[in-house]
Coordinates of C-alpha atoms and ligand atoms in Angstrom, one line a residue:
X1 CA 122.8 142.3 28.7
X2 CA 124.9 144.8 28.9
X3 CA 125.1 147.9 26.1
X4 CA 128.0 147.7 24.0
X5 CA 129.5 150.1 21.3
X6 CA 130.0 147.7 17.9
X7 CA 125.8 147.1 18.5
X8 CA 124.7 150.9 18.8
X9 CA 121.8 151.0 20.9
X10 CA 120.3 147.3 21.4
X11 CA 121.5 145.6 23.7
X12 CA 123.6 142.6 23.7
X13 CA 124.8 139.4 25.5
X14 CA 127.1 139.5 28.7
X15 CA 129.4 136.6 26.9
X16 CA 129.1 133.5 25.2
X17 CA 127.8 131.6 27.9
X18 CA 125.2 133.8 28.9
X19 CA 123.5 133.7 25.3
X20 CA 124.0 129.9 25.5
X21 CA 122.0 129.5 28.4
X22 CA 119.5 132.8 27.2
X23 CA 118.7 130.0 24.0
X24 CA 118.8 127.5 25.4
X25 CA 116.1 128.5 28.2
X26 CA 113.8 129.9 25.4
X27 CA 114.5 126.1 23.8
X28 CA 114.4 123.8 26.8
X29 CA 110.5 124.6 28.2
X30 CA 107.6 122.6 27.9
X31 CA 108.0 121.4 24.7
X32 CA 110.5 119.1 26.2
X33 CA 108.6 118.0 29.2
X34 CA 105.2 118.1 28.1
X35 CA 105.2 118.1 24.2
X36 CA 108.0 115.9 23.7
X37 CA 106.4 112.8 25.5
X38 CA 102.9 113.1 24.6
X39 CA 103.9 113.2 20.8
X40 CA 106.1 109.7 21.3
X41 CA 102.9 108.3 23.4
X42 CA 100.4 109.9 20.4
X43 CA 102.8 108.9 17.6
X44 CA 103.6 105.2 18.6
X45 CA 106.7 105.2 20.3
X46 CA 110.2 104.5 19.3
X47 CA 109.8 105.3 15.6
X48 CA 109.0 108.7 16.6
X49 CA 112.0 108.9 18.6
X50 CA 113.8 107.9 15.7
X51 CA 112.6 110.2 13.8
X52 CA 113.0 113.3 16.0
X53 CA 116.3 112.4 16.3
X54 CA 117.1 112.8 12.6
X55 CA 115.0 116.3 12.3
X56 CA 116.8 118.0 14.9
X57 CA 120.3 117.5 13.9
X58 CA 119.8 117.5 10.3
X59 CA 116.9 120.4 10.0
X60 CA 116.7 122.1 13.3
X61 CA 120.9 122.8 13.8
X62 CA 120.7 124.0 10.2
X63 CA 117.9 125.9 10.5
X64 CA 119.1 127.2 14.0
X65 CA 122.5 128.8 12.3
X66 CA 120.6 129.9 10.0
X67 CA 117.9 132.2 12.5
X68 CA 121.1 133.2 14.1
X69 CA 122.9 134.5 11.2
X70 CA 119.9 136.6 10.0
X71 CA 119.5 138.4 13.1
X72 CA 123.1 139.0 14.3
X73 CA 123.8 140.7 10.3
X74 CA 120.8 142.8 10.6
X75 CA 120.6 143.1 14.4
X76 CA 116.5 143.8 14.2
X77 CA 113.3 142.0 15.0
X78 CA 112.3 139.2 12.7
X79 CA 110.5 142.0 10.6
X80 CA 113.0 144.2 10.6
X81 CA 115.1 142.0 10.0
X82 CA 113.6 140.8 6.5
X83 CA 113.4 144.7 5.5
X84 CA 116.9 145.3 6.1
X85 CA 118.4 142.0 4.1
X86 CA 115.6 142.5 1.3
X87 CA 114.4 146.0 1.0
X88 CA 111.4 146.1 -0.8
X89 CA 110.3 142.7 -0.9
X90 CA 107.3 140.3 0.4
X91 CA 110.0 138.5 2.3
X92 CA 109.2 140.8 5.3
X93 CA 105.8 139.0 5.3
X94 CA 107.8 135.8 7.3
X95 CA 108.4 137.8 9.8
X96 CA 105.0 138.7 10.4
X97 CA 103.8 134.9 10.2
X98 CA 106.2 134.2 13.2
X99 CA 104.9 137.5 15.2
X100 CA 101.5 136.2 14.4
X101 CA 103.0 132.5 15.5
X102 CA 104.4 133.6 18.4
X103 CA 101.4 135.4 19.8
X104 CA 99.5 132.3 19.1
X105 CA 101.9 129.5 20.5
X106 CA 101.7 131.7 23.7
X107 CA 98.2 132.1 24.1
X108 CA 97.8 127.9 25.0
X109 CA 101.6 127.5 26.4
X110 CA 100.7 130.2 29.2
X111 CA 97.4 127.3 30.2
X112 CA 99.8 124.6 30.4
X113 CA 102.0 126.6 32.1
X114 CA 99.3 127.2 34.2
X115 CA 98.8 123.6 35.0
X116 CA 101.9 123.2 36.6
X117 CA 102.0 126.1 38.6
X118 CA 98.5 124.5 39.9
X119 CA 100.6 121.0 40.2
X120 CA 103.3 122.9 42.2
X121 CA 100.6 124.3 44.6
X122 CA 98.6 121.1 45.3
X123 CA 101.5 119.1 45.4
X124 CA 103.1 121.1 48.2
X125 CA 100.1 121.5 50.1
X126 CA 97.8 118.5 49.7
X127 CA 100.3 116.3 48.2
X128 CA 100.0 114.2 45.1
X129 CA 97.0 111.6 46.0
X130 CA 97.6 108.2 47.1
X131 CA 96.0 106.0 44.3
X132 CA 96.0 105.7 40.6
X133 CA 92.6 106.3 40.3
X134 CA 92.4 109.5 43.3
X135 CA 95.5 111.5 40.8
X136 CA 93.5 110.8 37.5
X137 CA 90.2 112.4 39.5
X138 CA 92.6 115.2 40.6
X139 CA 93.9 116.0 37.3
X140 CA 90.0 115.7 35.5
X141 CA 88.2 117.7 38.3
X142 CA 90.3 120.9 37.9
X143 CA 90.1 120.8 34.6
X144 CA 86.4 120.6 34.9
X145 CA 86.8 123.6 36.8
X146 CA 87.1 127.3 35.7
X147 CA 90.6 127.1 38.0
X148 CA 93.1 126.9 34.9
X149 CA 91.8 130.2 34.1
X150 CA 93.1 131.9 36.9
X151 CA 96.6 130.0 36.4
X152 CA 96.5 130.9 32.8
X153 CA 96.0 134.4 34.4
X154 CA 99.3 134.0 37.1
X155 CA 101.9 132.8 34.5
X156 CA 101.0 135.6 31.7
X157 CA 101.2 138.7 34.6
X158 CA 104.5 137.1 35.4
X159 CA 106.1 137.0 31.9
X160 CA 104.2 139.9 31.1
X161 CA 105.9 141.3 34.1
X162 CA 109.8 139.9 33.3
X163 CA 109.1 141.5 29.4
X164 CA 108.3 144.6 31.1
X165 CA 111.6 144.9 32.7
X166 CA 113.8 144.1 29.7
X167 CA 115.5 140.9 29.0
X168 CA 118.5 141.5 31.0
X169 CA 119.2 139.7 34.2
X170 CA 116.2 138.0 34.9
X171 CA 117.1 134.9 32.3
X172 CA 120.2 135.0 32.3
X173 CA 120.7 134.4 35.8
X174 CA 117.6 132.2 36.2
X175 CA 119.1 130.0 33.2
X176 CA 122.3 129.5 35.1
X177 CA 121.8 128.2 38.1
X178 CA 118.0 126.6 37.4
X179 CA 118.9 124.6 34.4
X180 CA 121.5 122.4 35.8
X181 CA 119.3 121.9 39.1
X182 CA 116.0 120.7 36.4
X183 CA 118.7 118.2 35.0
X184 CA 119.4 117.0 38.3
X185 CA 115.9 116.3 39.4
X186 CA 114.9 115.0 36.0
X187 CA 117.8 112.1 36.8
X188 CA 116.5 111.4 40.2
X189 CA 113.3 110.7 38.2
X190 CA 115.1 109.0 35.9
X191 CA 116.7 106.6 38.1
X192 CA 113.0 105.8 40.3
X193 CA 110.8 105.4 36.7
X194 CA 113.5 103.1 35.3
X195 CA 113.6 100.6 38.9
X196 CA 110.0 100.1 39.1
X197 CA 107.8 96.9 38.3
X198 CA 107.3 96.5 34.7
X199 CA 109.6 99.2 33.5
X200 CA 111.1 97.6 31.1
X201 CA 107.4 97.4 29.2
X202 CA 108.0 101.3 29.1
X203 CA 111.8 101.3 27.9
X204 CA 111.0 98.6 24.8
X205 CA 108.0 100.7 23.8
X206 CA 110.6 104.2 23.8
X207 CA 113.5 102.9 22.4
X208 CA 113.4 99.8 20.7
X209 CA 114.0 100.8 17.3
X210 CA 110.8 99.8 15.7
X211 CA 110.1 101.3 12.0
X212 CA 107.3 99.6 11.7
X213 CA 104.6 102.9 12.8
X214 CA 106.5 105.9 11.2
X215 CA 104.6 107.1 8.9
X216 CA 104.4 110.4 6.7
X217 CA 102.6 112.4 9.6
X218 CA 104.6 110.5 12.3
X219 CA 107.2 112.6 10.2
X220 CA 105.3 116.0 10.2
X221 CA 104.8 115.7 13.8
X222 CA 108.3 115.3 14.9
X223 CA 109.6 118.0 12.2
X224 CA 107.3 120.3 14.0
X225 CA 108.3 119.0 17.1
X226 CA 111.7 119.7 16.1
X227 CA 111.2 123.4 15.3
X228 CA 108.6 124.1 18.3
X229 CA 111.6 122.7 20.7
X230 CA 114.2 124.6 19.4
X231 CA 112.0 127.6 19.5
X232 CA 112.5 127.8 15.5
X233 CA 110.4 129.0 12.7
X234 CA 109.1 132.2 14.0
X235 CA 111.9 134.6 14.8
X236 CA 112.8 133.5 18.2
X237 CA 116.2 133.0 17.0
X238 CA 116.4 135.5 15.1
X239 CA 115.3 137.8 17.8
X240 CA 118.1 136.1 20.3
X241 CA 120.8 136.5 17.4
X242 CA 120.2 140.1 17.2
X243 CA 121.5 140.6 20.8
X244 CA 124.4 138.2 19.7
X245 CA 127.8 139.9 19.5
X246 CA 130.4 139.5 16.8
X247 CA 133.0 137.6 18.5
X248 CA 130.0 134.8 19.4
X249 CA 130.2 131.6 17.5
X250 CA 127.4 130.5 15.8
X251 CA 127.2 127.7 14.8
X252 CA 129.2 125.8 18.0
X253 CA 126.3 128.2 20.1
X254 CA 123.5 126.6 18.1
X255 CA 124.9 122.9 18.2
X256 CA 125.4 123.5 22.0
X257 CA 121.5 125.0 22.6
X258 CA 120.0 121.9 20.4
X259 CA 122.3 119.2 22.3
X260 CA 121.3 120.2 25.6
X261 CA 117.5 120.9 24.6
X262 CA 117.2 117.4 23.0
X263 CA 118.9 115.7 26.3
X264 CA 116.4 117.4 28.5
X265 CA 113.5 115.7 26.0
X266 CA 115.3 112.8 26.0
X267 CA 115.2 112.2 29.8
X268 CA 112.0 113.3 30.1
X269 CA 111.0 110.7 28.1
X270 CA 112.8 107.9 30.3
X271 CA 111.0 109.5 33.3
X272 CA 107.3 109.1 31.7
X273 CA 107.5 105.6 29.8
X274 CA 108.5 103.5 32.3
X275 CA 106.8 105.0 35.4
X276 CA 103.6 105.0 32.8
X277 CA 103.7 101.2 31.6
X278 CA 104.0 100.4 35.7
X279 CA 100.8 102.3 36.5
X280 CA 97.4 100.1 35.1
X281 CA 94.9 101.8 33.2
X282 CA 97.3 104.4 31.8
X283 CA 98.0 104.3 28.5
X284 CA 100.8 106.5 26.1
X285 CA 98.1 108.5 24.2
X286 CA 96.5 110.1 26.7
X287 CA 97.5 113.6 24.7
X288 CA 97.7 116.7 26.7
X289 CA 97.2 115.7 30.2
X290 CA 100.1 113.0 29.7
X291 CA 102.4 114.4 32.5
X292 CA 99.8 115.5 34.6
X293 CA 98.9 112.0 34.8
X294 CA 102.2 110.1 35.2
X295 CA 104.2 112.1 37.0
X296 CA 102.2 112.2 40.3
X297 CA 102.3 108.0 40.4
X298 CA 106.5 108.4 40.9
X299 CA 106.3 111.4 42.8
X300 CA 103.9 109.1 45.7
X301 CA 106.2 106.1 45.3
X302 CA 109.0 107.8 47.0
X303 CA 110.5 109.4 49.7
X304 CA 110.4 113.1 50.0
X305 CA 108.0 112.9 47.2
X306 CA 105.8 115.8 48.5
X307 CA 108.8 117.8 48.4
X308 CA 110.5 116.6 45.3
X309 CA 107.1 116.9 43.4
X310 CA 106.9 120.7 44.1
X311 CA 110.2 121.4 43.3
X312 CA 110.0 119.7 40.3
X313 CA 106.9 121.6 38.9
X314 CA 108.4 124.9 40.3
X315 CA 111.6 124.2 37.8
X316 CA 109.3 123.3 34.9
X317 CA 107.4 126.4 35.4
X318 CA 110.4 128.4 35.1
X319 CA 111.9 126.9 32.7
X320 CA 108.1 127.5 30.6
X321 CA 108.7 131.0 31.9
X322 CA 112.4 131.6 30.3
X323 CA 110.7 130.1 26.8
X324 CA 107.9 132.4 27.2
X325 CA 109.5 135.1 27.2
X326 CA 111.3 134.5 24.4
X327 CA 107.5 133.9 22.8
X328 CA 106.2 137.4 23.8
X329 CA 109.6 139.4 23.3
X330 CA 109.5 138.4 19.6
X331 CA 106.2 140.5 19.7
X332 CA 106.8 142.9 21.7
X333 CA 110.4 143.6 19.9
X334 CA 108.5 144.0 16.7
X335 CA 106.1 146.6 17.7
X336 CA 108.9 148.3 19.9
X337 CA 111.2 148.2 16.4
X338 CA 108.7 148.9 14.1
X339 CA 105.9 150.3 15.3
X340 CA 107.5 152.8 17.8
X341 CA 105.6 151.5 20.4
X342 CA 106.8 151.6 24.3
X343 CA 108.0 148.2 26.0
X344 CA 105.8 148.7 28.7
X345 CA 102.6 149.3 26.5
X346 CA 103.9 146.6 24.1
X347 CA 104.2 143.5 26.6
X348 CA 100.7 145.0 28.3
X349 CA 98.7 144.8 25.4
X350 CA 100.0 141.4 23.8
X351 CA 100.1 139.7 26.9
X352 CA 96.5 140.7 27.5
X353 CA 95.6 139.3 23.7
X354 CA 97.8 136.1 24.4
X355 CA 95.9 135.9 27.5
X356 CA 92.2 136.0 25.5
X357 CA 93.1 134.0 23.0
X358 CA 94.3 131.4 25.3
X359 CA 90.3 131.1 27.2
X360 CA 88.5 129.2 25.3
X361 CA 92.4 126.6 25.4
X362 CA 92.1 126.4 28.5
X363 CA 88.4 125.4 29.7
X364 CA 88.2 123.5 25.9
X365 CA 90.2 120.4 28.6
X366 CA 86.9 119.8 30.4
X367 CA 84.9 123.1 31.5
X368 CA 83.7 124.1 28.4
X369 CA 82.7 121.1 25.8
X370 CA 81.7 123.3 23.2
X371 CA 85.8 124.6 23.4
X372 CA 86.9 121.1 23.5
X373 CA 90.4 120.2 21.3
X374 CA 90.9 123.7 21.0
X375 CA 93.9 123.6 22.8
X376 CA 95.4 120.9 20.0
X377 CA 94.4 122.4 17.1
X378 CA 96.0 125.9 18.2
X379 CA 99.0 123.5 19.4
X380 CA 99.4 122.0 15.7
X381 CA 98.2 125.0 13.1
X382 CA 100.8 127.1 15.4
X383 CA 102.9 125.3 17.4
X384 CA 103.5 122.8 14.5
X385 CA 102.2 123.5 11.1
X386 CA 103.0 127.7 10.6
X387 CA 106.8 126.9 12.4
X388 CA 107.3 124.2 9.5
X389 CA 106.4 126.4 6.8
X390 CA 108.7 129.7 8.2
X391 CA 111.4 127.1 8.7
X392 CA 110.9 126.5 5.1
X393 CA 110.7 129.9 4.2
X394 CA 113.6 130.7 6.3
X395 CA 115.9 128.0 4.5
X396 CA 114.3 129.5 1.2
X397 CA 115.7 132.9 1.9
X398 CA 119.1 132.4 3.0
X399 CA 119.7 129.7 0.2
X400 CA 118.3 131.5 -2.5
X401 CA 117.4 135.2 -2.0
X402 CA 119.9 136.1 0.9
X403 CA 122.3 134.0 -0.4
X404 CA 123.9 131.2 1.7
X405 CA 128.1 133.2 0.8
X406 CA 126.5 136.1 2.4
X407 CA 125.5 133.7 5.3
X408 CA 128.8 132.5 5.8
X409 CA 130.4 135.4 6.0
X410 CA 128.7 136.6 9.0
X411 CA 129.0 133.3 10.6
X412 CA 132.7 133.8 9.6
X413 CA 133.4 137.2 11.1
X414 CA 133.6 135.3 14.4
X415 CA 134.8 131.8 13.3
X416 CA 137.1 132.4 10.3
X417 CA 137.7 128.8 10.7
X418 CA 134.1 127.7 10.3
X419 CA 135.0 124.7 7.9
X420 CA 131.4 123.5 7.3
X421 CA 130.0 126.1 5.1
X422 CA 129.7 123.8 2.3
X423 CA 128.1 121.6 4.2
X424 CA 125.6 123.7 6.0
X425 CA 124.8 125.6 2.7
X426 CA 123.9 122.3 1.0
X427 CA 121.7 121.9 4.0
X428 CA 120.1 125.1 4.0
X429 CA 119.9 125.7 0.1
X430 CA 118.9 122.2 -1.1
X431 CA 117.9 119.4 1.9
X432 CA 115.8 121.1 4.1
X433 CA 113.7 123.0 1.8
X434 CA 113.3 119.8 -0.1
X435 CA 112.6 118.0 3.0
X436 CA 110.2 119.9 4.3
X437 CA 108.0 120.6 1.2
X438 CA 108.0 117.1 0.7
X439 CA 106.2 116.3 3.5
X440 CA 104.1 118.7 3.8
X441 CA 102.8 118.8 0.0
X442 CA 102.5 114.7 1.0
X443 CA 100.3 116.1 3.8
X444 CA 98.4 118.2 1.8
X445 CA 97.2 116.0 -0.7
X446 CA 96.4 113.7 2.1
X447 CA 93.8 116.1 2.9
X448 CA 92.4 117.3 0.3
X449 CA 92.2 113.8 -1.9
Ligands
LIG1 N1 111.1 126.0 22.6 C1 109.8 126.1 23.4 C2 109.5 124.4 24.7 O1 110.2 124.1 24.0 C3 108.9 126.7 22.9 C4 109.4 127.7 21.8 C5 108.7 127.5 20.8 C6 109.3 129.2 22.6 C7 108.8 128.7 19.8 C8 109.8 129.6 21.6 C9 109.3 129.7 20.3 O2 109.2 124.8 25.0

């Protein structure tokens, strides 16, 4: 980021490309490579994929445009943004909800990212294991030890270190070089995966349209995943938008970010499912462990698998880092802008807090039975539900309080020819809030009745 006069003391992105890359860096992460295949497996396959696609295009893109517009117009952290655009109102609590959500997502996000660090190290030093059984034992053994705590600590420390130095340089540079590289490795994995024996069963499960398994809970999960994967509903894009210069076009940026996010998730699924069905004994509804049980089988089956696997886990860890940075940055920006903390202190304190909150998630997958299922629950409550509620409130804010006219005027400052103002306004004002509310109410009724 360079400082520019037009935005006063706040930094701004070097150019449109760097902004798109940084936002894509926030979006592309564990959500695409770990979360998406996990949910496709848990919710029965292709039906989920279809609903997910619709959620990204119809809800995700409009909400991302809304968040970026709020951020650029207010030039502030999420809480400050609502305060500025709706003074003396309770809307600031949407920002507060986002800050709390960011903290809790970070807590378990760093745990999973720690797993990838562990896999990077052991793939390099020991290889992946010689048989599916061995691969499975290695993973369960790891989870049944206190080691996840150590890798969780390492990952969190790196995240804190980067955020302490400011968002400059680091994110921009790493995304520009490493994201295309991640894409390439994923493509090679896909090629191997779809040529394994029995691969067609996985492709069938993943892609042959099957509407019979779609239910309200599938739709809620897909919606939640769309928000999680695009980093929406908790102010990350408001914060990133606040660094966006007046010259950059918000709508096309949002579209580029969403499409690249979609592409990475799609490829991850295409790498996982064919391989999964070619290994006897593995089930798609494995949950959080899924990719760690499947991928080593591919690395095992290819030449240079060890090198390949190590590189892959390194890239996933870096993708996770650029996302974790944005999670931490939301909380840190709030403490700096609203509470007058120094960046250093904010990053350190929040990092330690998120680490502690993540301890039950790190131990609950095999070491301490009392915490079993903790990770999945925090993921559902904060990584899905809270984001969906945040997204709903953001739509209501833009549609009914701030007003789509003001928002469209902000978008047109950089793109006077923005023609989709009417369609976008309709989505944000009516379709998105209605669709999200309907699903939420249905789920709530299901729980209570
Ligand atoms: N989008 C990130 C991922 O897919 C996670 C994230 C969620 C980051 C919310 C920021 C805000 O991994």
